[in-house]
C-alpha atoms as an extended CHARMM CRD file, in Angstrom:
* protein
*
       114  EXT
         1         1  MET       CA             17.2330000000       -3.0130000000        0.8600000000  PROA      1               0.0000000000
         2         2  VAL       CA             14.5430000000       -1.6660000000        3.1610000000  PROA      2               0.0000000000
         3         3  LYS       CA             10.8750000000       -2.4100000000        2.4730000000  PROA      3               0.0000000000
         4         4  ILE       CA              7.5870000000       -1.0580000000        3.7790000000  PROA      4               0.0000000000
         5         5  ARG       CA              5.2790000000       -4.0200000000        4.2790000000  PROA      5               0.0000000000
         6         6  LEU       CA              2.5900000000       -5.5700000000        6.4430000000  PROA      6               0.0000000000
         7         7  ARG       CA              3.1980000000       -7.7280000000        9.5150000000  PROA      7               0.0000000000
         8         8  ARG       CA              0.2990000000      -10.0680000000       10.3350000000  PROA      8               0.0000000000
         9         9  LEU       CA             -1.0330000000      -10.2630000000       13.8550000000  PROA      9               0.0000000000
        10        10  GLY       CA             -4.3390000000      -11.4500000000       15.2630000000  PROA      10              0.0000000000
        11        11  ASN       CA             -6.0710000000      -14.7790000000       15.5940000000  PROA      11              0.0000000000
        12        12  LYS       CA             -7.0840000000      -17.3250000000       13.0090000000  PROA      12              0.0000000000
        13        13  GLY       CA             -9.7830000000      -15.7980000000       10.8170000000  PROA      13              0.0000000000
        14        14  ARG       CA             -9.3040000000      -12.3590000000       12.4050000000  PROA      14              0.0000000000
        15        15  PRO       CA             -6.2210000000      -10.7840000000       10.8030000000  PROA      15              0.0000000000
        16        16  PHE       CA             -4.7660000000       -7.5090000000       12.0010000000  PROA      16              0.0000000000
        17        17  TYR       CA             -1.7330000000       -5.9100000000       10.3920000000  PROA      17              0.0000000000
        18        18  ARG       CA              0.9850000000       -3.4950000000       11.3840000000  PROA      18              0.0000000000
        19        19  VAL       CA              2.6040000000       -1.4150000000        8.6600000000  PROA      19              0.0000000000
        20        20  ILE       CA              6.3250000000       -1.7680000000        9.2870000000  PROA      20              0.0000000000
        21        21  VAL       CA              9.6860000000       -0.8650000000        7.8110000000  PROA      21              0.0000000000
        22        22  ALA       CA             11.9440000000       -3.9200000000        7.6370000000  PROA      22              0.0000000000
        23        23  GLU       CA             14.9380000000       -5.3320000000        5.8390000000  PROA      23              0.0000000000
        24        24  ALA       CA             13.8980000000       -7.2510000000        2.7370000000  PROA      24              0.0000000000
        25        25  ALA       CA             15.6160000000      -10.4160000000        3.9950000000  PROA      25              0.0000000000
        26        26  ALA       CA             13.6850000000      -10.4400000000        7.3030000000  PROA      26              0.0000000000
        27        27  GLY       CA             10.7120000000      -12.8000000000        7.6070000000  PROA      27              0.0000000000
        28        28  ARG       CA              7.0700000000      -11.7190000000        7.6280000000  PROA      28              0.0000000000
        29        29  SER       CA              6.9230000000      -11.7200000000       11.4150000000  PROA      29              0.0000000000
        30        30  GLY       CA             10.6540000000      -11.2800000000       11.9360000000  PROA      30              0.0000000000
        31        31  SER       CA             12.7030000000       -8.2960000000       13.0030000000  PROA      31              0.0000000000
        32        32  PHE       CA             11.7920000000       -4.8220000000       11.8100000000  PROA      32              0.0000000000
        33        33  VAL       CA             13.1800000000       -1.3080000000       11.9930000000  PROA      33              0.0000000000
        34        34  GLU       CA             10.0770000000        0.7440000000       12.8180000000  PROA      34              0.0000000000
        35        35  THR       CA              6.2970000000        0.4660000000       13.0670000000  PROA      35              0.0000000000
        36        36  ILE       CA              4.6440000000        3.2590000000       11.0740000000  PROA      36              0.0000000000
        37        37  GLY       CA              0.9950000000        2.2830000000       11.2850000000  PROA      37              0.0000000000
        38        38  LEU       CA             -1.7120000000       -0.3110000000       11.6180000000  PROA      38              0.0000000000
        39        39  TYR       CA             -4.4270000000       -1.7280000000        9.3850000000  PROA      39              0.0000000000
        40        40  ASP       CA             -7.5250000000       -3.6780000000       10.4300000000  PROA      40              0.0000000000
        41        41  PRO       CA             -9.4140000000       -4.9700000000        7.3740000000  PROA      41              0.0000000000
        42        42  ILE       CA            -12.1240000000       -6.7040000000        9.4370000000  PROA      42              0.0000000000
        43        43  ALA       CA            -13.3890000000       -3.6190000000       11.2960000000  PROA      43              0.0000000000
        44        44  GLN       CA            -16.3110000000       -1.7490000000        9.7510000000  PROA      44              0.0000000000
        45        45  PRO       CA            -15.2940000000        0.7780000000        8.5120000000  PROA      45              0.0000000000
        46        46  LYS       CA            -11.7870000000       -0.5160000000        7.8670000000  PROA      46              0.0000000000
        47        47  ARG       CA             -9.3460000000        0.9530000000       10.3430000000  PROA      47              0.0000000000
        48        48  LEU       CA             -6.1650000000        2.5510000000        9.0240000000  PROA      48              0.0000000000
        49        49  GLU       CA             -3.8200000000        4.5630000000       11.2000000000  PROA      49              0.0000000000
        50        50  LEU       CA             -0.5820000000        5.7390000000        9.6600000000  PROA      50              0.0000000000
        51        51  LYS       CA              2.2480000000        8.0270000000       10.7410000000  PROA      51              0.0000000000
        52        52  GLU       CA              2.3420000000        9.9240000000        7.4580000000  PROA      52              0.0000000000
        53        53  ASP       CA              5.5020000000       11.8820000000        8.2660000000  PROA      53              0.0000000000
        54        54  ARG       CA              7.4620000000        8.6970000000        9.0530000000  PROA      54              0.0000000000
        55        55  ALA       CA              6.1180000000        6.8740000000        5.9940000000  PROA      55              0.0000000000
        56        56  LEU       CA              7.1460000000        9.7890000000        3.7760000000  PROA      56              0.0000000000
        57        57  HSD       CA             10.5540000000        9.8840000000        5.4720000000  PROA      57              0.0000000000
        58        58  TRP       CA             11.1900000000        6.2280000000        4.6910000000  PROA      58              0.0000000000
        59        59  LEU       CA              9.9780000000        6.5580000000        1.1010000000  PROA      59              0.0000000000
        60        60  LEU       CA             12.3170000000        9.4990000000        0.5410000000  PROA      60              0.0000000000
        61        61  ALA       CA             15.1340000000        7.4910000000        2.1400000000  PROA      61              0.0000000000
        62        62  GLY       CA             14.6700000000        4.7710000000       -0.4890000000  PROA      62              0.0000000000
        63        63  ALA       CA             12.3410000000        2.2380000000        1.1380000000  PROA      63              0.0000000000
        64        64  GLN       CA             10.3310000000        0.2350000000       -1.3990000000  PROA      64              0.0000000000
        65        65  PRO       CA              6.7040000000       -0.5470000000       -0.4670000000  PROA      65              0.0000000000
        66        66  THR       CA              5.1630000000       -3.8790000000       -1.3730000000  PROA      66              0.0000000000
        67        67  GLU       CA              2.1050000000       -3.7260000000       -3.6410000000  PROA      67              0.0000000000
        68        68  THR       CA             -0.3160000000       -4.0480000000       -0.7170000000  PROA      68              0.0000000000
        69        69  ALA       CA              1.5550000000       -1.4520000000        1.3290000000  PROA      69              0.0000000000
        70        70  ALA       CA              1.6170000000        0.8900000000       -1.6800000000  PROA      70              0.0000000000
        71        71  VAL       CA             -2.1790000000        0.6500000000       -1.9890000000  PROA      71              0.0000000000
        72        72  ILE       CA             -2.5220000000        1.5020000000        1.7130000000  PROA      72              0.0000000000
        73        73  LEU       CA             -0.0730000000        4.4180000000        1.3970000000  PROA      73              0.0000000000
        74        74  ASN       CA             -1.9740000000        5.6450000000       -1.6480000000  PROA      74              0.0000000000
        75        75  ARG       CA             -5.3030000000        5.5810000000        0.2500000000  PROA      75              0.0000000000
        76        76  ALA       CA             -3.7050000000        7.5450000000        3.0770000000  PROA      76              0.0000000000
        77        77  GLY       CA             -2.3950000000       10.1650000000        0.6340000000  PROA      77              0.0000000000
        78        78  VAL       CA              1.2920000000        9.5910000000        1.3920000000  PROA      78              0.0000000000
        79        79  LEU       CA              2.2050000000        8.5940000000       -2.1600000000  PROA      79              0.0000000000
        80        80  GLU       CA              0.7580000000       11.8480000000       -3.5210000000  PROA      80              0.0000000000
        81        81  LYS       CA              3.1630000000       13.7990000000       -1.3290000000  PROA      81              0.0000000000
        82        82  PHE       CA              5.9920000000       11.4630000000       -2.3500000000  PROA      82              0.0000000000
        83        83  PHE       CA              5.2500000000       11.9480000000       -6.0650000000  PROA      83              0.0000000000
        84        84  ALA       CA              5.1540000000       15.7300000000       -5.5470000000  PROA      84              0.0000000000
        85        85  GLU       CA              8.7730000000       15.5700000000       -4.3780000000  PROA      85              0.0000000000
        86        86  ARG       CA              9.9390000000       12.8100000000       -6.7430000000  PROA      86              0.0000000000
        87        87  PRO       CA              7.7300000000       12.8780000000       -9.8710000000  PROA      87              0.0000000000
        88        88  ASN       CA             10.0720000000       10.6960000000      -11.9350000000  PROA      88              0.0000000000
        89        89  LEU       CA              9.3910000000        7.6810000000       -9.6480000000  PROA      89              0.0000000000
        90        90  LYS       CA              5.6680000000        7.6380000000      -10.4480000000  PROA      90              0.0000000000
        91        91  ALA       CA              6.2900000000        5.2150000000      -13.3270000000  PROA      91              0.0000000000
        92        92  LYS       CA              7.2670000000        2.4700000000      -10.8570000000  PROA      92              0.0000000000
        93        93  TYR       CA              3.7730000000        2.5350000000       -9.3340000000  PROA      93              0.0000000000
        94        94  LYS       CA              1.6760000000        1.8850000000      -12.4560000000  PROA      94              0.0000000000
        95        95  PHE       CA              0.0170000000       -1.0670000000      -10.7210000000  PROA      95              0.0000000000
        96        96  LEU       CA             -1.9460000000        1.4470000000       -8.6250000000  PROA      96              0.0000000000
        97        97  ASP       CA             -3.8510000000        2.5180000000      -11.7290000000  PROA      97              0.0000000000
        98        98  LYS       CA             -6.7860000000        0.0960000000      -11.8290000000  PROA      98              0.0000000000
        99        99  ARG       CA             -7.7830000000        1.0290000000      -15.3570000000  PROA      99              0.0000000000
       100       100  THR       CA             -6.8730000000       -1.7010000000      -17.7950000000  PROA      100             0.0000000000
       101       101  PRO       CA             -7.2750000000       -1.9140000000      -21.5890000000  PROA      101             0.0000000000
       102       102  ALA       CA            -10.2580000000       -4.2410000000      -21.0550000000  PROA      102             0.0000000000
       103       103  THR       CA            -12.1410000000       -1.6000000000      -19.0860000000  PROA      103             0.0000000000
       104       104  LYS       CA            -11.3810000000        1.0910000000      -21.6570000000  PROA      104             0.0000000000
       105       105  ALA       CA            -12.7560000000       -0.9520000000      -24.5420000000  PROA      105             0.0000000000
       106       106  GLU       CA            -16.1830000000       -0.0640000000      -25.8020000000  PROA      106             0.0000000000
       107       107  VAL       CA            -18.9470000000       -2.6310000000      -25.4990000000  PROA      107             0.0000000000
       108       108  ALA       CA            -20.2470000000       -3.8650000000      -28.8520000000  PROA      108             0.0000000000
       109       109  GLU       CA            -23.9030000000       -3.2830000000      -29.7040000000  PROA      109             0.0000000000
       110       110  PRO       CA            -26.0330000000       -6.4330000000      -29.2690000000  PROA      110             0.0000000000
       111       111  VAL       CA            -27.1570000000       -8.0250000000      -32.4990000000  PROA      111             0.0000000000
       112       112  PRO       CA            -30.9910000000       -7.9000000000      -32.8260000000  PROA      112             0.0000000000
       113       113  ALA       CA            -32.6910000000      -11.3100000000      -32.9500000000  PROA      113             0.0000000000
       114       114  GLU       CA            -34.4820000000      -12.0990000000      -36.1930000000  PROA      114             0.0000000000
């Protein structure tokens, strides 16, 4: 199985990531098939460069993104294009919806002090 995931680079305390396509059995910093982008969470504003056409190609070919990679692909707008072509796969990405039952619940009125 092929996965889209992050590969950590950079020094201690200064992480820098490449968005890669790799075999699921390969290690975090092991062999990979293709580099499709980079992500720097320390830079202000956060730096994200992504080859959208290649990311979409790999998604359509069956690559499964990790949760972190899926959030990055969603921010870049790649998952929207993917869901336009394959709408039935949207159910697998419910973790991207940050709304939870706790946030939908109404707050109770405070009881007045006597």
